[in-house]
Amino acid sequence: MFIQLHNVNKEFTSGKNVVFSLRNISFNVNKGQIITILGPSGSGKSTLLNLIGGIDRVDSGDILIGDMNISKLSDKDLTLYRRNKIGFVFQFYNLIPNLNVYENVEVAANISKNPLSLEKVLDSVGMLDKKDKFPQELSGGEQQRVSIARALAKNPEILLCDEPTGALDFKTAKEILMLLEKINKEYNTTIFIVTHNTAIIGMADRIIRLRSGEIVEDKINSAKISAEGVEW
Amino acid sequence: MVLNKRIFRVLLKQKAIYIGSIVLVMLSSLLYSNLNIAMKNVEKNKDLFLEKTKVEDAKAILQRPIDNIKKLEDKFNISIEARRQFDANISENTTIRVFEKTSKVNIPYIVEGNDIKSMNEILLEPNFAKTNGYNLGDKINILDKEFTIVGFFSMPDYIYPLKSEGDIMINYKIFGTAIISDKAMNEMPIKGTVYYLLKSHSGSLEEIKEYLGENHFIIFWQEINDNPRFSFVNAKLMGSAKMAIALPSMILLLTSLLVAVVLWRMIKTEFTQIGTLYALGYSKKEIGLHYLSFVNIIALTGGIIGTIFGLFLVKPLAEYFTFYFNIPLIDNSFDYKYILGSLLIPYIFIIPTMLIVLFKALRYSPVKLMRGKTENSKVGFIEKSLNLKKLRFPAKFKIREITKSIPRLFVLIFGITLSSMFLLLGFLYRNSIDYLLNQSLNDVFKYEYNYVLKSYETSNIYGGEEYNFSVFKVNGKVESFVVFGIKPNSQFINLIDKNSKPISEDNVIITKPLAKTLKVKEGDTIVITNKYNNDNYTIKIDKIAEIYTGNNIYMPLYKLNNLLGFDSNSFIGIFSKEKLNIPEEKILKFETKNDIKEAFKAIINPLKVSLGLVSFIAFFIALIVIYVVTGLSIEENKTNISMFKILGYTHREINDLILNTFTIPIIIGFVLSIPLLIKSMDTLLNSLAQNIDFTFPLKLNTVSIILGFLILYITFEVSKYFSKKNIFKIPMSEALKTQRE
């Protein structure tokens, strides 16, 4: 198994109350799978993504990526883990406004040991011809493509996408989903997609549904369709 | 207004930035109130003192003494008083100049103790007494006569008690003045020099001067404004007064720009809030007043604290100046005009810049503001036109960051330039004095002893090298300068041109400061007027000497004597390597090179404190400016920094990207400060050149520049150290928060 979660717990305090954000989460993921994580607001989807991405720590339990237990890593090693293995895609892109498209992707390649060719990455997300444009000159969909290119440039093993289509219209959102599918096939990247949109589950290999910090459904998608066929 | 409740919350949230701005305002108010009030106090006390002591209009040494002073006084409506003086060594290195007490002109003002009543009583100059450990009631031995110190005095023609007129700085360790009664003077073993103090009641000295010239033959004539022991005070006060305006103004200008940049940043991040307030029905005026409250707090807090500190420091500064100038503090009061000014000036500077920023924001429609989108969201011309393709990513990021906000860049460079100028000021002063000391004293003037005789002689039986001099003026340009007649191939005066090549003494040579003031070039002809008899002479300037002390012209001895109609061998002064055996009664003035050296060295000591203070202010300004600008950059890059952390950048890599961005602008600011400092000091000294007869050879050597830069670099590192903590504190969730907005 590529990714293993064992009894992962994460809690946070709200006023005087301790609230479980995640409770006894356990599941395994194979390399190269597309996993969608569904659930209502506050169900713990983003927290789960943050824990796998190494930007937050578990309160108890273990997360193993390959042979590495990231719950036991020091801050420094956790930084190296994010640097070498993880790519993030956000709902609002988080591009640096005063850097152009090429430079925004270069932000990630700059710290990577084995970065992919930036031209190739930009070409694969369809943004090579706009590499000198600044984020303000791009549409939402184009900005998300750049954001994906930035995540890809490091050649990560895991791509974590938090509501990647949440701010996009149907047509653009579908293009982004197709792009993610293409990346999954081309680079054998394991992709987690956190979403509210139930239609997206059609393109996933695996569907995990959360409610109040607990897994209420974890199933293999036996009727997987291509991203192009996803409709809502 | 309920909105104003948030002011302190906002200030607390970004306290470092606002405290920095308040400290800068405080510093300017402190300097403005302190320097101006102290300066006014010194000036007021000087005027009061000169009036009380009936300062002379001129002094004259005559070949033939005046027999009937009363007759001349009535005839020319003038007060005339003869005064005797002599120099005596009271220890190996300390000389005391003893004067006879006067009662009509230059009346001594008793600062402490009593006036002299008997023959064995003496008055001492207070700073000399303090420096050398003399107290009231102590005994002092002068030429084997014992005197009791009964009082301390100030005298108007010696408010800046230089030993020799060629000196620049006073040194109380080696020179002081004293007053004894006329009876005691009669009993002294040496006769001393007699000269006449003149105070005109009609305002004109021309008639008496003409009369004395014709009937008594003037050897030496000096009007009070040509007396450096008097005029240096004016020059110094003028210089300080200019600094009193310039220094705080520059700091305030910097502060207002800094505050404008800080508030523009704040307003920009609050566009949505401003738009919402607009939409809720708040008027532009109400919103504007709310944001002006931030400026009000900065200006008012800084102004009040600065003014209070400034007022506390008025007395010490005034005392420092009066110690320096030997002017008694007769009346110590505050000029309320400057207190008010000190409180209002921050507003005058900051409010207009703030209004510009506010108007810029408030002209957008509520919808535009609420969307947080303005024309600023467009890509700028500079960003578009930069071609950074060949650079590595960190360099690209830093250049983009630098060019992101031109006003911020300008404030940073301006702040660094200003603080570097303050920082280098001390080095400039020190290097220049060192250069002056070496160049003037070792390279140009080769004599060890300089004697001025009481009357002209034609045959040098004493040894050394004889010279002559007379005092001239150029009408409307220079009130007083000395023309020396020196021996061709002089052994003791070694004049050099700008290429450091020796100039033959056969030429008529003008010193650089005088050439600058008269605006003459080599080959020009000038008309000079003798100050003693008003005769005009035309001379051609052959060469300009690269020498910085003295408003002087040098020409061959015979040429000067011919010009003045003297015997071609006439002389009144002697330069020498060894001490000469000249009878005391023949000597008018005697100085050693050691005295001059000591005086030069004494320049450094009193300046150490003030230059140290200026360096500290410089360090502070640089620290605040760098910290505030870096703070703004961190604030603006919060999401990016968080992003970098998520992407896997280490702290060191993030610190390098964010904090080292400003290395280049800091270097640019420092480099700019060097010519700007030299140019501004040159302008300041030129504006004072009328009153003082030396020009500073503004020199700044490489070691000083490197040292200055090192200090600035340390400041930068200190600022980075504080900023690193702020970067460290930014959580990775900052970038995730943006998702939820």
PDB file of N, CA and C in Angstrom, chain B residues 483-521:
ATOM      1  N   VAL B 483      47.133  89.304   3.247  1.00  0.00           N
ATOM      2  CA  VAL B 483      48.092  89.096   2.165  1.00  0.00           C
ATOM      3  C   VAL B 483      49.473  88.974   2.812  1.00  0.00           C
ATOM      4  N   PHE B 484      50.110  87.832   2.574  1.00  0.00           N
ATOM      5  CA  PHE B 484      51.445  87.599   3.126  1.00  0.00           C
ATOM      6  C   PHE B 484      52.497  87.893   2.064  1.00  0.00           C
ATOM      7  N   GLY B 485      53.567  88.518   2.515  1.00  0.00           N
ATOM      8  CA  GLY B 485      54.729  88.630   1.651  1.00  0.00           C
ATOM      9  C   GLY B 485      55.761  87.665   2.197  1.00  0.00           C
ATOM     10  N   ILE B 486      56.130  86.669   1.407  1.00  0.00           N
ATOM     11  CA  ILE B 486      57.076  85.664   1.919  1.00  0.00           C
ATOM     12  C   ILE B 486      58.318  85.624   1.038  1.00  0.00           C
ATOM     13  N   LYS B 487      59.364  85.068   1.584  1.00  0.00           N
ATOM     14  CA  LYS B 487      60.632  84.994   0.854  1.00  0.00           C
ATOM     15  C   LYS B 487      60.480  84.066  -0.344  1.00  0.00           C
ATOM     16  N   PRO B 488      61.015  84.449  -1.511  1.00  0.00           N
ATOM     17  CA  PRO B 488      61.004  83.485  -2.615  1.00  0.00           C
ATOM     18  C   PRO B 488      61.790  82.245  -2.174  1.00  0.00           C
ATOM     19  N   ASN B 489      61.383  81.111  -2.642  1.00  0.00           N
ATOM     20  CA  ASN B 489      61.965  79.826  -2.212  1.00  0.00           C
ATOM     21  C   ASN B 489      61.886  79.653  -0.692  1.00  0.00           C
ATOM     22  N   SER B 490      60.759  80.011  -0.136  1.00  0.00           N
ATOM     23  CA  SER B 490      60.578  79.924   1.321  1.00  0.00           C
ATOM     24  C   SER B 490      60.829  78.503   1.833  1.00  0.00           C
ATOM     25  N   GLN B 491      61.516  78.453   2.979  1.00  0.00           N
ATOM     26  CA  GLN B 491      61.788  77.154   3.606  1.00  0.00           C
ATOM     27  C   GLN B 491      60.582  76.687   4.426  1.00  0.00           C
ATOM     28  N   PHE B 492      59.698  77.619   4.738  1.00  0.00           N
ATOM     29  CA  PHE B 492      58.658  77.306   5.729  1.00  0.00           C
ATOM     30  C   PHE B 492      57.228  77.260   5.187  1.00  0.00           C
ATOM     31  N   ILE B 493      57.039  77.836   4.014  1.00  0.00           N
ATOM     32  CA  ILE B 493      55.707  77.757   3.399  1.00  0.00           C
ATOM     33  C   ILE B 493      55.866  76.989   2.095  1.00  0.00           C
ATOM     34  N   ASN B 494      55.158  75.889   2.006  1.00  0.00           N
ATOM     35  CA  ASN B 494      55.322  75.015   0.853  1.00  0.00           C
ATOM     36  C   ASN B 494      53.964  74.871   0.170  1.00  0.00           C
ATOM     37  N   LEU B 495      53.693  75.780  -0.769  1.00  0.00           N
ATOM     38  CA  LEU B 495      52.361  75.783  -1.396  1.00  0.00           C
ATOM     39  C   LEU B 495      52.327  74.835  -2.587  1.00  0.00           C
ATOM     40  N   ILE B 496      51.209  74.120  -2.689  1.00  0.00           N
ATOM     41  CA  ILE B 496      51.093  73.157  -3.786  1.00  0.00           C
ATOM     42  C   ILE B 496      49.825  73.432  -4.595  1.00  0.00           C
ATOM     43  N   ASP B 497      49.844  73.005  -5.861  1.00  0.00           N
ATOM     44  CA  ASP B 497      48.653  73.189  -6.685  1.00  0.00           C
ATOM     45  C   ASP B 497      47.760  71.948  -6.581  1.00  0.00           C
ATOM     46  N   LYS B 498      46.688  71.927  -7.388  1.00  0.00           N
ATOM     47  CA  LYS B 498      45.721  70.829  -7.232  1.00  0.00           C
ATOM     48  C   LYS B 498      46.307  69.464  -7.613  1.00  0.00           C
ATOM     49  N   ASN B 499      47.424  69.482  -8.344  1.00  0.00           N
ATOM     50  CA  ASN B 499      48.068  68.207  -8.679  1.00  0.00           C
ATOM     51  C   ASN B 499      49.173  67.854  -7.697  1.00  0.00           C
ATOM     52  N   SER B 500      49.156  68.540  -6.546  1.00  0.00           N
ATOM     53  CA  SER B 500      50.155  68.335  -5.484  1.00  0.00           C
ATOM     54  C   SER B 500      51.569  68.723  -5.924  1.00  0.00           C
ATOM     55  N   LYS B 501      51.678  69.539  -6.993  1.00  0.00           N
ATOM     56  CA  LYS B 501      52.996  70.016  -7.443  1.00  0.00           C
ATOM     57  C   LYS B 501      53.304  71.320  -6.724  1.00  0.00           C
ATOM     58  N   PRO B 502      54.572  71.519  -6.259  1.00  0.00           N
ATOM     59  CA  PRO B 502      54.903  72.775  -5.567  1.00  0.00           C
ATOM     60  C   PRO B 502      54.769  73.993  -6.494  1.00  0.00           C
ATOM     61  N   ILE B 503      54.285  75.102  -5.905  1.00  0.00           N
ATOM     62  CA  ILE B 503      54.160  76.344  -6.679  1.00  0.00           C
ATOM     63  C   ILE B 503      55.301  77.248  -6.227  1.00  0.00           C
ATOM     64  N   SER B 504      55.988  77.839  -7.194  1.00  0.00           N
ATOM     65  CA  SER B 504      57.087  78.740  -6.839  1.00  0.00           C
ATOM     66  C   SER B 504      56.530  79.971  -6.137  1.00  0.00           C
ATOM     67  N   GLU B 505      57.209  80.408  -5.068  1.00  0.00           N
ATOM     68  CA  GLU B 505      56.723  81.562  -4.283  1.00  0.00           C
ATOM     69  C   GLU B 505      56.957  82.886  -5.004  1.00  0.00           C
ATOM     70  N   ASP B 506      57.483  82.826  -6.253  1.00  0.00           N
ATOM     71  CA  ASP B 506      57.625  84.052  -7.054  1.00  0.00           C
ATOM     72  C   ASP B 506      56.269  84.528  -7.548  1.00  0.00           C
ATOM     73  N   ASN B 507      55.286  83.651  -7.479  1.00  0.00           N
ATOM     74  CA  ASN B 507      53.951  83.964  -7.997  1.00  0.00           C
ATOM     75  C   ASN B 507      53.082  84.645  -6.961  1.00  0.00           C
ATOM     76  N   VAL B 508      51.971  85.222  -7.459  1.00  0.00           N
ATOM     77  CA  VAL B 508      50.934  85.689  -6.531  1.00  0.00           C
ATOM     78  C   VAL B 508      49.943  84.531  -6.412  1.00  0.00           C
ATOM     79  N   ILE B 509      49.880  83.998  -5.196  1.00  0.00           N
ATOM     80  CA  ILE B 509      49.137  82.750  -4.999  1.00  0.00           C
ATOM     81  C   ILE B 509      47.962  82.978  -4.049  1.00  0.00           C
ATOM     82  N   ILE B 510      46.805  82.490  -4.438  1.00  0.00           N
ATOM     83  CA  ILE B 510      45.614  82.661  -3.591  1.00  0.00           C
ATOM     84  C   ILE B 510      45.231  81.300  -3.014  1.00  0.00           C
ATOM     85  N   THR B 511      44.770  81.278  -1.767  1.00  0.00           N
ATOM     86  CA  THR B 511      44.355  79.993  -1.195  1.00  0.00           C
ATOM     87  C   THR B 511      42.985  79.605  -1.749  1.00  0.00           C
ATOM     88  N   LYS B 512      42.717  78.326  -1.760  1.00  0.00           N
ATOM     89  CA  LYS B 512      41.486  77.815  -2.368  1.00  0.00           C
ATOM     90  C   LYS B 512      40.208  78.425  -1.754  1.00  0.00           C
ATOM     91  N   PRO B 513      40.118  78.495  -0.395  1.00  0.00           N
ATOM     92  CA  PRO B 513      38.872  79.059   0.144  1.00  0.00           C
ATOM     93  C   PRO B 513      38.611  80.489  -0.313  1.00  0.00           C
ATOM     94  N   LEU B 514      39.689  81.294  -0.391  1.00  0.00           N
ATOM     95  CA  LEU B 514      39.505  82.692  -0.802  1.00  0.00           C
ATOM     96  C   LEU B 514      39.152  82.764  -2.284  1.00  0.00           C
ATOM     97  N   ALA B 515      39.835  81.936  -3.087  1.00  0.00           N
ATOM     98  CA  ALA B 515      39.555  81.919  -4.528  1.00  0.00           C
ATOM     99  C   ALA B 515      38.090  81.560  -4.761  1.00  0.00           C
ATOM    100  N   LYS B 516      37.595  80.624  -3.942  1.00  0.00           N
ATOM    101  CA  LYS B 516      36.212  80.170  -4.066  1.00  0.00           C
ATOM    102  C   LYS B 516      35.252  81.306  -3.724  1.00  0.00           C
ATOM    103  N   THR B 517      35.541  82.004  -2.619  1.00  0.00           N
ATOM    104  CA  THR B 517      34.657  83.090  -2.189  1.00  0.00           C
ATOM    105  C   THR B 517      34.693  84.244  -3.198  1.00  0.00           C
ATOM    106  N   LEU B 518      35.900  84.546  -3.701  1.00  0.00           N
ATOM    107  CA  LEU B 518      36.021  85.673  -4.645  1.00  0.00           C
ATOM    108  C   LEU B 518      35.675  85.260  -6.070  1.00  0.00           C
ATOM    109  N   LYS B 519      35.515  83.950  -6.259  1.00  0.00           N
ATOM    110  CA  LYS B 519      35.227  83.384  -7.590  1.00  0.00           C
ATOM    111  C   LYS B 519      36.290  83.806  -8.608  1.00  0.00           C
ATOM    112  N   VAL B 520      37.563  83.646  -8.238  1.00  0.00           N
ATOM    113  CA  VAL B 520      38.633  83.999  -9.179  1.00  0.00           C
ATOM    114  C   VAL B 520      39.326  82.752  -9.707  1.00  0.00           C
ATOM    115  N   LYS B 521      39.830  82.903 -10.928  1.00  0.00           N
ATOM    116  CA  LYS B 521      40.594  81.816 -11.561  1.00  0.00           C
ATOM    117  C   LYS B 521      42.027  82.290 -11.712  1.00  0.00           C
TER     118      LYS B 521
END
